Coordinates of C-alpha atoms in Angstrom, one line a residue:
M1 CA 4.7 -20.9 15.7
R2 CA 2.4 -22.7 13.3
K3 CA 4.1 -25.0 10.9
D4 CA 1.2 -25.2 8.4
L5 CA 1.5 -21.5 7.3
E6 CA 2.7 -21.1 3.7
W7 CA 4.7 -17.9 3.2
E8 CA 5.2 -16.6 -0.4
Y9 CA 7.4 -14.0 -1.9
A10 CA 9.6 -13.4 1.1
D11 CA 12.6 -11.2 1.0
L12 CA 16.1 -12.5 1.6
E13 CA 16.6 -13.5 5.2
V14 CA 17.5 -10.5 7.5
S15 CA 19.4 -10.7 10.8
E16 CA 17.7 -10.5 14.1
N17 CA 20.0 -7.6 15.1
K18 CA 18.9 -5.5 12.1
I19 CA 15.2 -6.1 12.9
K20 CA 15.8 -5.1 16.6
E21 CA 17.9 -2.0 15.5
V22 CA 15.2 -0.8 13.1
G23 CA 12.5 -1.2 15.8
L24 CA 14.6 0.6 18.4
Q25 CA 15.4 3.4 15.9
L26 CA 11.7 4.0 15.6
G27 CA 11.1 3.7 19.3
F28 CA 9.7 0.2 19.6
N29 CA 11.0 -3.0 21.2
L30 CA 9.7 -5.6 18.8
P31 CA 8.5 -8.9 20.2
Q32 CA 10.6 -12.0 19.8
D33 CA 7.9 -14.1 18.1
Y34 CA 7.5 -11.4 15.4
I35 CA 11.3 -11.2 15.0
N36 CA 11.6 -14.9 14.5
C37 CA 8.9 -14.8 11.8
V38 CA 9.9 -11.7 9.9
K39 CA 13.6 -12.5 9.7
K40 CA 12.7 -15.3 7.3
N41 CA 9.4 -14.0 5.9
G42 CA 9.8 -10.2 5.6
G43 CA 7.8 -8.9 2.7
A44 CA 5.9 -12.2 2.3
S45 CA 2.2 -13.0 2.1
V46 CA 0.8 -16.0 3.9
F47 CA -1.8 -18.7 3.5
P48 CA -4.3 -19.2 5.1
E49 CA -4.8 -15.4 5.0
E50 CA -8.1 -14.6 6.6
F51 CA -8.7 -13.5 10.2
N52 CA -11.5 -12.0 12.2
V53 CA -11.8 -8.5 13.6
G54 CA -14.8 -8.7 15.8
N55 CA -17.5 -10.2 13.5
A56 CA -15.8 -8.9 10.3
E57 CA -13.6 -11.1 8.2
R58 CA -10.3 -9.5 7.1
C59 CA -7.6 -10.6 4.8
F60 CA -3.8 -10.5 5.5
G61 CA -1.8 -8.8 2.7
S62 CA 1.9 -9.0 3.4
L63 CA 4.4 -8.4 6.2
F64 CA 6.3 -5.2 5.7
S65 CA 9.9 -5.6 4.5
F66 CA 13.2 -4.9 6.2
D67 CA 14.8 -4.4 2.7
E68 CA 15.6 -0.7 2.4
E69 CA 15.1 -0.8 -1.3
S70 CA 11.6 -2.2 -1.1
S71 CA 8.5 -0.1 -1.6
E72 CA 7.2 -2.0 1.5
Y73 CA 10.2 -1.0 3.7
I74 CA 8.9 -0.9 7.2
V75 CA 10.6 2.4 8.1
K76 CA 9.0 4.1 5.0
K77 CA 5.6 2.7 5.9
Y78 CA 5.8 3.9 9.5
E79 CA 6.8 7.4 8.3
I80 CA 3.9 7.5 5.9
Y81 CA 1.3 6.4 8.4
K82 CA 2.6 7.9 11.6
P83 CA 0.6 11.2 11.2
T84 CA -2.7 9.3 11.2
L85 CA -1.9 6.4 13.5
P86 CA -2.4 6.7 17.3
Q87 CA 0.6 7.1 19.4
K88 CA 2.4 3.8 20.3
V89 CA 0.9 2.0 17.3
F90 CA 3.5 0.4 14.9
P91 CA 2.4 -1.0 11.5
I92 CA 3.9 -4.4 10.6
A93 CA 1.7 -5.6 7.7
N94 CA -1.1 -4.5 5.4
D95 CA -4.3 -5.9 4.0
P96 CA -5.3 -5.7 0.3
A97 CA -7.7 -2.8 1.1
G98 CA -5.0 -0.4 2.5
N99 CA -5.7 -1.1 6.2
L100 CA -2.9 -2.1 8.5
I101 CA -2.0 -4.8 11.0
C102 CA -0.1 -3.2 13.9
F103 CA 1.4 -3.7 17.3
D104 CA -0.2 -1.5 19.9
Y105 CA 2.1 -0.6 22.8
K106 CA -0.3 1.7 24.6
N107 CA -0.8 -0.5 27.6
N108 CA 2.5 -2.5 27.6
K109 CA 5.7 -1.3 26.0
E110 CA 7.3 -4.7 26.2
N111 CA 4.4 -7.0 25.0
P112 CA 2.2 -5.2 22.5
I113 CA -1.1 -6.5 21.4
V114 CA -2.0 -7.0 17.7
V115 CA -4.5 -4.6 16.3
F116 CA -6.2 -3.8 13.0
W117 CA -6.1 -0.2 11.9
E118 CA -8.9 0.8 9.4
H119 CA -7.9 3.6 7.1
E120 CA -11.4 4.7 6.3
N121 CA -12.2 7.9 8.2
A122 CA -8.6 8.2 9.3
V123 CA -7.3 11.8 9.3
E124 CA -3.9 13.3 10.2
K125 CA -4.0 14.3 13.9
E126 CA -2.4 17.7 13.1
M127 CA -5.2 18.5 10.6
L128 CA -7.8 17.6 13.2
M129 CA -6.2 20.0 15.7
R130 CA -5.8 22.7 13.1
E131 CA -9.1 22.5 11.2
E132 CA -11.5 21.1 13.9
G133 CA -9.9 22.8 16.9
L134 CA -9.3 19.5 18.7
T135 CA -6.7 19.3 21.5
E136 CA -3.9 16.8 21.1
D137 CA -5.6 14.4 23.5
Q138 CA -8.9 14.7 21.5
A139 CA -7.1 14.1 18.2
E140 CA -5.4 11.0 19.7
E141 CA -8.8 9.7 21.0
R142 CA -10.3 10.2 17.5
A143 CA -7.3 8.3 15.9
R144 CA -7.9 5.4 18.3
E145 CA -11.5 5.0 17.0
N146 CA -10.0 3.3 13.9
V147 CA -8.0 0.7 16.0
F148 CA -9.6 -2.8 16.7
Y149 CA -8.2 -5.6 18.8
V150 CA -7.1 -8.8 17.0
A151 CA -4.8 -10.8 19.3
A152 CA -2.8 -10.6 22.6
T153 CA 0.4 -11.6 20.8
F154 CA 1.8 -12.0 17.3
T155 CA 1.8 -15.8 17.7
E156 CA -1.8 -15.7 18.7
F157 CA -2.5 -13.6 15.6
L158 CA -0.9 -16.2 13.4
D159 CA -2.9 -18.9 15.1
K160 CA -6.1 -17.1 14.2
L161 CA -5.4 -17.2 10.5
H162 CA -7.8 -19.4 8.6
D163 CA -9.3 -20.2 5.2

């Protein structure tokens, strides 16, 4: 992991076991490189903070927290966004504009890729099925239109952060 990253406003350190338990409770096997980072930097913002999604430049907000009292508690965030996120997509951080940085387990449940989820035009899948008459598969396909590849691993994502 990069040594030049500056993490600010981190929560108190959390145990690896707690991070793994939370992930498994929500149905996700969190990657070890993420666990190593978030146990010391949960809730933190980082500098440099910019990364690219295709040709667009984006800004990292902060990692979600493993502190149950935090408004950025990762379980609360997952429950809030789950109705609009595609299946097998797990949010780990935000950007200042309300978008999410996520793990996508669609093609590999042990080694997820890092994706950017854009909240503009995102609609709850249940509402799409109810109001637009879409099937569950069609609603899932529509939800995936807001997901964009960023990196093959969390470490690679951190390596892509720049000024």
